[in-house]
Short mmCIF file of C-alpha atoms in Angstrom, two decimals:
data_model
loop_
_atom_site.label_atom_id
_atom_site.label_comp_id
_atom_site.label_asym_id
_atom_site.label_seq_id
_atom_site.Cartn_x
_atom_site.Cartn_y
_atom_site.Cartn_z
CA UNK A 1 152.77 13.16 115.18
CA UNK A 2 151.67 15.31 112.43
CA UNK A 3 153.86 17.41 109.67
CA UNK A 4 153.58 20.13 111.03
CA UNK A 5 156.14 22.83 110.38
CA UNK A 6 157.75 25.09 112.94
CA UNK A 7 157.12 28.86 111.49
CA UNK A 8 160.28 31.22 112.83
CA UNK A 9 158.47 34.09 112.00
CA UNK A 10 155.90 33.52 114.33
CA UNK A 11 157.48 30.81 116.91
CA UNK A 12 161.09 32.32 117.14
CA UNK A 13 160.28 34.69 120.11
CA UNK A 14 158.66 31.69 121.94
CA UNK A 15 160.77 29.31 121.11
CA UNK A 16 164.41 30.57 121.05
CA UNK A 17 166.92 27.40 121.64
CA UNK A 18 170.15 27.22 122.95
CA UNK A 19 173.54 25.06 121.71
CA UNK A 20 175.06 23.31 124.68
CA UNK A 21 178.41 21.28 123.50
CA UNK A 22 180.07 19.90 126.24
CA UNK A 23 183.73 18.98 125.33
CA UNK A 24 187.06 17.54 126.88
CA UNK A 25 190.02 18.00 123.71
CA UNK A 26 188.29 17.65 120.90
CA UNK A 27 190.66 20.06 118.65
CA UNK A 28 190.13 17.58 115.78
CA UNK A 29 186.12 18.14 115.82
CA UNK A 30 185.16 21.17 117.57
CA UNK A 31 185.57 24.07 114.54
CA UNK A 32 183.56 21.73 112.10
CA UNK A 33 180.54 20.97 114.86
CA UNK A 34 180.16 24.45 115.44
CA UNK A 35 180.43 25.25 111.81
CA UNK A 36 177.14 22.57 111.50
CA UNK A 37 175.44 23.89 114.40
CA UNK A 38 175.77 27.70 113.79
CA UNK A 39 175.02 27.14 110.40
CA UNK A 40 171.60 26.02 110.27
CA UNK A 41 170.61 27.71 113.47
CA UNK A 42 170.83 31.43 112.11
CA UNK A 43 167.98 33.55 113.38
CA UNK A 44 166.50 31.40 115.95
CA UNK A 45 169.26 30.32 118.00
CA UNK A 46 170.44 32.92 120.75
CA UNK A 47 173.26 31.29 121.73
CA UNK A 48 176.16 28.34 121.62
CA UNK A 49 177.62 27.49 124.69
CA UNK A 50 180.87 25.01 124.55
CA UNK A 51 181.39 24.00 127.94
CA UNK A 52 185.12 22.52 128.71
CA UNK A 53 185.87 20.40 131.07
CA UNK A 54 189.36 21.08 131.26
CA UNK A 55 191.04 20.63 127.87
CA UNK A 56 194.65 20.02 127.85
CA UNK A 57 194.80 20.43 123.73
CA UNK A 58 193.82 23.42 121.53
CA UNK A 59 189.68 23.09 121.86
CA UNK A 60 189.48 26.31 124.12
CA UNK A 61 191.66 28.41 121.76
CA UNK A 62 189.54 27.00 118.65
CA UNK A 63 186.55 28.20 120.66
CA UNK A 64 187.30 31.51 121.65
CA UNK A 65 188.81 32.08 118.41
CA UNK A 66 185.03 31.03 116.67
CA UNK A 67 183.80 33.29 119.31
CA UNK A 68 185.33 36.52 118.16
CA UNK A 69 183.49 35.64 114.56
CA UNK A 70 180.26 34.81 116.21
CA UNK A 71 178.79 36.70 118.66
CA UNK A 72 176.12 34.05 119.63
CA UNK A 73 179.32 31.40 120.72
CA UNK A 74 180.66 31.56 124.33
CA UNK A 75 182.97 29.50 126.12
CA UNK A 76 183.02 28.22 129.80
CA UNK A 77 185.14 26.11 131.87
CA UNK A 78 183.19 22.96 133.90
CA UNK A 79 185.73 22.68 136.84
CA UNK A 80 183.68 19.64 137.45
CA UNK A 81 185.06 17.93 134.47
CA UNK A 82 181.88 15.44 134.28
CA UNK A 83 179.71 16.28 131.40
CA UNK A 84 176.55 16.46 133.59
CA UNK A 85 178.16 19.55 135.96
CA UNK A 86 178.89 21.07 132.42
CA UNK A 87 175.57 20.16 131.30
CA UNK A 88 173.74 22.05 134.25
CA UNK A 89 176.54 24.97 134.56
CA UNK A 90 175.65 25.75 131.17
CA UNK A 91 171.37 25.57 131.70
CA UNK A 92 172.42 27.46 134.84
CA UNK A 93 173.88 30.20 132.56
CA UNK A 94 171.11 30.63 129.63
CA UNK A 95 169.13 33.84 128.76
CA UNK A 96 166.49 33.55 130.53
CA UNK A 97 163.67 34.03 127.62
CA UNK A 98 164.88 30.53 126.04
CA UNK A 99 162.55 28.45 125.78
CA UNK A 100 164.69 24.60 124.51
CA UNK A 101 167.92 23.64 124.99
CA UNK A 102 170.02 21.04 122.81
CA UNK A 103 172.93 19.13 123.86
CA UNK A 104 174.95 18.30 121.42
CA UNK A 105 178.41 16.41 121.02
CA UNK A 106 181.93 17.49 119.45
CA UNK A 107 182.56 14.21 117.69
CA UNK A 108 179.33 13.73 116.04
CA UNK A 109 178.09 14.83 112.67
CA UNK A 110 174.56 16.25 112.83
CA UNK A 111 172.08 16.54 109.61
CA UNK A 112 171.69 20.21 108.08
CA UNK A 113 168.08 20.45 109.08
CA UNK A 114 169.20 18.61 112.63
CA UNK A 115 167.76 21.87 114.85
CA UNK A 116 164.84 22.72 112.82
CA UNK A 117 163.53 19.01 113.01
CA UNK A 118 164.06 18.49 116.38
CA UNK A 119 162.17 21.64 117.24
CA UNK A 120 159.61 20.52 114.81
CA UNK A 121 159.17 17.48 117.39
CA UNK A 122 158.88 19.20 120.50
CA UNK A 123 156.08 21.99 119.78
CA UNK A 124 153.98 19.55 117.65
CA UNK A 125 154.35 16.45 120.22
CA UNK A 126 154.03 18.37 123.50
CA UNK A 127 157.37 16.64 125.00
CA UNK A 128 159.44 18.02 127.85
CA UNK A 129 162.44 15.95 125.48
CA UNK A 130 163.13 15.18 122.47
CA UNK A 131 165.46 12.27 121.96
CA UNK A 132 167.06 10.83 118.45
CA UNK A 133 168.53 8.28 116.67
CA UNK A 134 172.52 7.71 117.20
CA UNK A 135 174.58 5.65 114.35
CA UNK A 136 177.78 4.89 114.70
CA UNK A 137 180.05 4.86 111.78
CA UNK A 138 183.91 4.42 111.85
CA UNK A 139 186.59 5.91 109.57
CA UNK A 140 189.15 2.59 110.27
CA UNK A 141 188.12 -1.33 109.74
CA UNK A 142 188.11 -1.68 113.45
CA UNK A 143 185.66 1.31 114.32
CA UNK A 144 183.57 0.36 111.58
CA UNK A 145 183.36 -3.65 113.41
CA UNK A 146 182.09 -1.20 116.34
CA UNK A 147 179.58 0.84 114.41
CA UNK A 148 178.20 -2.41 112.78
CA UNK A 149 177.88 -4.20 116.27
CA UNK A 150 176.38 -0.66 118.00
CA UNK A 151 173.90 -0.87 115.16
CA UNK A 152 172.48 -4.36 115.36
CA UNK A 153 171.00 -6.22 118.30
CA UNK A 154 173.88 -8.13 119.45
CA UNK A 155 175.04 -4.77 120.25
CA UNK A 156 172.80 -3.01 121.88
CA UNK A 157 169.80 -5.15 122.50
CA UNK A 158 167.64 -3.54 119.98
CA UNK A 159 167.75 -0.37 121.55
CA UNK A 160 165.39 1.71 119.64
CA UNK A 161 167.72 4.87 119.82
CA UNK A 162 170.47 2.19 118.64
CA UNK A 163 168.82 0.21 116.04
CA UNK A 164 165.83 2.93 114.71
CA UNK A 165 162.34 2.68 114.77
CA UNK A 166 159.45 4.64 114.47
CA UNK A 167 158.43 7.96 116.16
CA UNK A 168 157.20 7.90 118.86
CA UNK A 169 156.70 8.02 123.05
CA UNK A 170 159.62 6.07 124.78
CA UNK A 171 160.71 6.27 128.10
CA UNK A 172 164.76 6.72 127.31
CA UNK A 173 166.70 7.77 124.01
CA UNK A 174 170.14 9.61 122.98
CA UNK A 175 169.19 13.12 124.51
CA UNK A 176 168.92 15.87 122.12
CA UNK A 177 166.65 18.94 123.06
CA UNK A 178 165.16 19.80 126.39
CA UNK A 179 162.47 21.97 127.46
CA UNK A 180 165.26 23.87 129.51
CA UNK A 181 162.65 24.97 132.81
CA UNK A 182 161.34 21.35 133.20
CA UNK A 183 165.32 20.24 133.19
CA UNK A 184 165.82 22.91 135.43
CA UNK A 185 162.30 21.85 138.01
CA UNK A 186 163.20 18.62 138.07
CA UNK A 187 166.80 19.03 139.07
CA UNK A 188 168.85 18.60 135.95
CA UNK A 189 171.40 15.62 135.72
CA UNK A 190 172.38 14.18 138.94
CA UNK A 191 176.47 15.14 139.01
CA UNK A 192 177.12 11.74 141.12
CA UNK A 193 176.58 10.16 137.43
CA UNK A 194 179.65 10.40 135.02
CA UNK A 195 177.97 8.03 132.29
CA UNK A 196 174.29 6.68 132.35
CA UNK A 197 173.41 10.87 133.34
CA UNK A 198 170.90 10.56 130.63
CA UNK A 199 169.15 7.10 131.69
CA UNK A 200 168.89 8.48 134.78
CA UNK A 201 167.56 11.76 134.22
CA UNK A 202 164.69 9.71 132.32
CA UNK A 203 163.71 7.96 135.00
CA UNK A 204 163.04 11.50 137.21
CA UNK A 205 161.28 12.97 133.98
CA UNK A 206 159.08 10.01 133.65
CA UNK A 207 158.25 9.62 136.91
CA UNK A 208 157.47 13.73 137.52
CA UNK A 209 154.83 12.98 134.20
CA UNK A 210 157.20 14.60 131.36
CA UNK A 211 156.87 12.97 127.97
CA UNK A 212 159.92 11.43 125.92
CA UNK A 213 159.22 11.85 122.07
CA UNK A 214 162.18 9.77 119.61
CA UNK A 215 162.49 11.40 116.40
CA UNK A 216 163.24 8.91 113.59
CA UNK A 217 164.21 11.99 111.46
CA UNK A 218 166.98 13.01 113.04
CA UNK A 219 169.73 11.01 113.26
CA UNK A 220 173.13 11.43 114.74
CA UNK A 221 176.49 10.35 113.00
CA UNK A 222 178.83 9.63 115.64
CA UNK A 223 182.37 7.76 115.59
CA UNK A 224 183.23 4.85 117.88
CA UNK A 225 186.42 4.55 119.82
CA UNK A 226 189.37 3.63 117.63
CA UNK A 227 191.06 1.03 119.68
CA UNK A 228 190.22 -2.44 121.25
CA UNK A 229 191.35 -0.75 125.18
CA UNK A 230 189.90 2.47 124.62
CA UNK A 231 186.01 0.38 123.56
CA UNK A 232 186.39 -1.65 126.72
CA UNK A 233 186.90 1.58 128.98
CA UNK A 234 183.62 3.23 127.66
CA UNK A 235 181.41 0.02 127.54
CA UNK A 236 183.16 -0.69 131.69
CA UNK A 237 182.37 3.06 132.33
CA UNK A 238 178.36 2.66 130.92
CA UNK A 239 177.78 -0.14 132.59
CA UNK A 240 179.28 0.89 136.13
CA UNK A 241 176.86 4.31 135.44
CA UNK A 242 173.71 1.62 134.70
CA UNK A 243 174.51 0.16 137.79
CA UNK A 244 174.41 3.49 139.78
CA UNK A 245 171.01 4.10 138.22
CA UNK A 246 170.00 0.89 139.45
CA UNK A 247 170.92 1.02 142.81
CA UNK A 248 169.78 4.45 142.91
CA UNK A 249 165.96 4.25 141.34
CA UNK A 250 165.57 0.35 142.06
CA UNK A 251 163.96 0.24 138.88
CA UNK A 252 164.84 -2.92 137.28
CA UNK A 253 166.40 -3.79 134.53
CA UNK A 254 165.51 -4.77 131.08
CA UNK A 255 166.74 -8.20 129.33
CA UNK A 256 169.08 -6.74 127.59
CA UNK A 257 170.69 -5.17 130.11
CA UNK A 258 170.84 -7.96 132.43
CA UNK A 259 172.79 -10.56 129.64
CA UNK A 260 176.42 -8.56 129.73
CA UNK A 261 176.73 -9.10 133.56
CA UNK A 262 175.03 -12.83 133.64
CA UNK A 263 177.49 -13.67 130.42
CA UNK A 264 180.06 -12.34 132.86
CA UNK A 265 179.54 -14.28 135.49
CA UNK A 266 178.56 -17.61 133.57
CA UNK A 267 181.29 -17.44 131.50
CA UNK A 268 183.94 -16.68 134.14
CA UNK A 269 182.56 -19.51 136.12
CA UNK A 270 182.63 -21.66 133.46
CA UNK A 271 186.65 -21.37 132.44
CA UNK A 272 187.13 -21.83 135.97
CA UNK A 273 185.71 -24.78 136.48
CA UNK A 274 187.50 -26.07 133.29
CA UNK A 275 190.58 -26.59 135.17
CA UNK A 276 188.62 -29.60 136.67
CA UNK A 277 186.50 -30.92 133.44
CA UNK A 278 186.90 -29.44 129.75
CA UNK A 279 183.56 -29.77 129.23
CA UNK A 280 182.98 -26.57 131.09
CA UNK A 281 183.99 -25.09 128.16
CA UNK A 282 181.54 -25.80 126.03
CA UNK A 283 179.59 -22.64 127.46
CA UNK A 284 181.93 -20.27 126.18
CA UNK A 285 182.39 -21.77 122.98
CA UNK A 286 178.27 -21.56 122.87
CA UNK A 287 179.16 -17.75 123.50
CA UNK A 288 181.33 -17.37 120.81
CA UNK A 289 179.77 -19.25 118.45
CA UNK A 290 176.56 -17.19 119.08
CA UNK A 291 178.47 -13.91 118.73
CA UNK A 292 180.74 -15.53 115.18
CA UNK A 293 176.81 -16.52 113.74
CA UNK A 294 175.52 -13.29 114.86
CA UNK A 295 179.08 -11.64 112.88
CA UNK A 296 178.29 -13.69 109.92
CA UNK A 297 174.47 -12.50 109.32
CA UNK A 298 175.69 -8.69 109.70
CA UNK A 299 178.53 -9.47 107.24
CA UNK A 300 175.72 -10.90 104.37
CA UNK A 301 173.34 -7.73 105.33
CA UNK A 302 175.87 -5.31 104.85
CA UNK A 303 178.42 -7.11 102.76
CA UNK A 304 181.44 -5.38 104.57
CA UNK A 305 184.86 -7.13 105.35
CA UNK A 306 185.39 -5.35 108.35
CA UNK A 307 181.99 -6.37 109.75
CA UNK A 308 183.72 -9.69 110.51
CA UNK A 309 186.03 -7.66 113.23
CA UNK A 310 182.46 -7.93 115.05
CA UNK A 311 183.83 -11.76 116.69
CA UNK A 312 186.60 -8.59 118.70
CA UNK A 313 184.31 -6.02 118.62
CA UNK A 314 180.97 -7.39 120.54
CA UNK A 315 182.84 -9.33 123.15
CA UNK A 316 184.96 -6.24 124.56
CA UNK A 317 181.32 -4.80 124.72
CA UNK A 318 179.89 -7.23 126.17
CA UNK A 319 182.39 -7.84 128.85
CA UNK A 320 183.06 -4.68 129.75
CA UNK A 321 179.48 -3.23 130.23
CA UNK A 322 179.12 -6.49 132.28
CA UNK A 323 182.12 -6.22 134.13
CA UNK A 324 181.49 -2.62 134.89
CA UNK A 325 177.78 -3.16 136.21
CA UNK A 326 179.21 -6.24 138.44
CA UNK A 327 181.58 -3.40 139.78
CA UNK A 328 179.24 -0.72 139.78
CA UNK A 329 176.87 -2.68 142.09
CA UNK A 330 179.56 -3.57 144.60
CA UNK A 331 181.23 0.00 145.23
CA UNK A 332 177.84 1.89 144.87
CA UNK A 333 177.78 4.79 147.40
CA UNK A 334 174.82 6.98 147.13
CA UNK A 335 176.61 10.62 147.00
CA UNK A 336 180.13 9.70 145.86
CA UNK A 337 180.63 10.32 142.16
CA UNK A 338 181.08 7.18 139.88
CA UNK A 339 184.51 7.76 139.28
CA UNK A 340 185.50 8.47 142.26
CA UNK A 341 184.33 4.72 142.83
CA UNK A 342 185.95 2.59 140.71
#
């Protein structure tokens, strides 16, 4: 892809883009996203939809109260709750002459050319999507363990929208901007899905011929879950959602989404079957050893204390995405939401 610039004078009236933040109480981010987004968006930007999914704090009051200072903000309520019913409520909604959607998160920090890059990507690519970088980065010792893992390949497999990488074609990525008719023709996000909407909804657009562009240049600062319990409930709740995709699209799955669940099992098996011989055990001390070496070499790369919290961090991951897949697979029901599932 080539430098080329996207000129508002000319492109604005073809290209107008809309702000979709989907959010459940995030009083403690919401003002300063919308400051971010709003900011560099100025001119080109119609319009900055938060979509709530039923806050119980002081996001909706924050909201309307940004509102009455900008014209372009509006708030609605997702009685749905799930972020892909807010997602498509909000699309649903739109002025009809725009042209690219972006969905964007409360608890993320986004770069101040963040908008203008990623429509830089989409009219000089061609893509139906433009998808970007996320890096997590944590404020205490234990969400920085998290962002350390999330960035490195014991994490997340070498995920390219994980670890980086250059820009180009992929086939899945964190979503970012959307050309919002081809969301809209090929159905949107599937509201059975309350995590793995995204994975999903890349499968459809890959399969309909739409194009997936990653932008290395825009990268998304988010913050990881502050609390051991709190990690293993979203890592359970992705992999339960990868399963869904799964048994939905039959489409396989890549290696490194097929080591949480087999570690899992293995592992599980394994302490069992100490109870009659101890040297069962030497497969989860392989584990552990394996995730302590892997702790060790982010530790020298980074040269950060609390990258040795890692040996915590990665299992919970592990585990949990496992043990939510395992689960995933065993209560899938076609129509029933994932929640309603588990």
């Amino acid at each position: 892809m080539g430098n080329l610039a996207f000129d508002f004078a000319t492109d604005a009236e073809t290209a107008l883009v809309a702000i979709i933040i989907p959010t459940l109480n995030e009083e403690d981010h919401i003002e300063a996203t919308l400051d971010a987004l709003a900011r560099q968006s100025l001119g080109y930007c119609k319009e900055i939809i938060v979509v709530d999914g039923g806050s119980s704090d002081a996001t909706c009051a924050i909201v309307r109260d940004y509102a009455d200072r900008d014209d372009r903000v509006r708030l609605i309520h997702n009685a749905n709750r799930l972020q892909s019913s807010g997602i498509n409520l909000a699309v649903s909604q739109l002025d009809p002459d725009t042209r690219y959607f972006i969905r964007a998160d409360a608890h993320s920090v986004y770069p101040e050319d963040f908008v203008e890059k990623l429509l830089n990507a989409a009219v000089s690519s061609g893509a139906q999507s433009v998808v970007t970088r996320l890096k997590a980065e944590g404020q205490t010792c234990f969400q920085r363990a998290v962002g350390m893992v999330s960035n490195s390949i014991i994490g997340t497999g070498g995920a390219i929208h994980r670890v980086g990488g250059d820009s180009r074609f992929v086939d899945h990525g964190h979503h970012a901007l959307f050309d919002r008719h081809y969301f809209a023709t090929i159905g949107g996000y599937d509201e059975s899905f309350a995590t793995n909407e995204d994975a999903e909804f890349d499968v459809r657009l890959c399969a309909a011929g739409g194009k997936i562009w990653f932008s290395n240049d825009s990268t998304i600062t988010y913050l990881p879950r502050s609390t051991p319990k709190a990690l293993a409930c979203q890592y359970f709740a992705y992999g339960a959602g990868r399963a869904r995709n799964l048994m939905k699209h039959r489409n396989g799955l890549r290696l490194r989404q097929l080591l949480p669940p087999l570690t899992v099992l293995v592992v599980s098996m394994c302490m069992a079957l100490s109870l009659s011989s101890p040297w069962f055990l030497i497969v989860p001390l392989i584990y552990l050893l394996a995730v302590g070496f892997a702790t060790i070499l982010i530790y020298n790369k980074l040269k950060a204390r609390c990258a040795l919290a890692g040996i915590i961090a990665a299992p919970i991951m592990h585990f949990s995405w496992g043990a939510g897949f395992i689960t995933g697979l065993t209560t899938y029901r076609r129509n029933l939401p994932l929640q309603s599932q588990l």
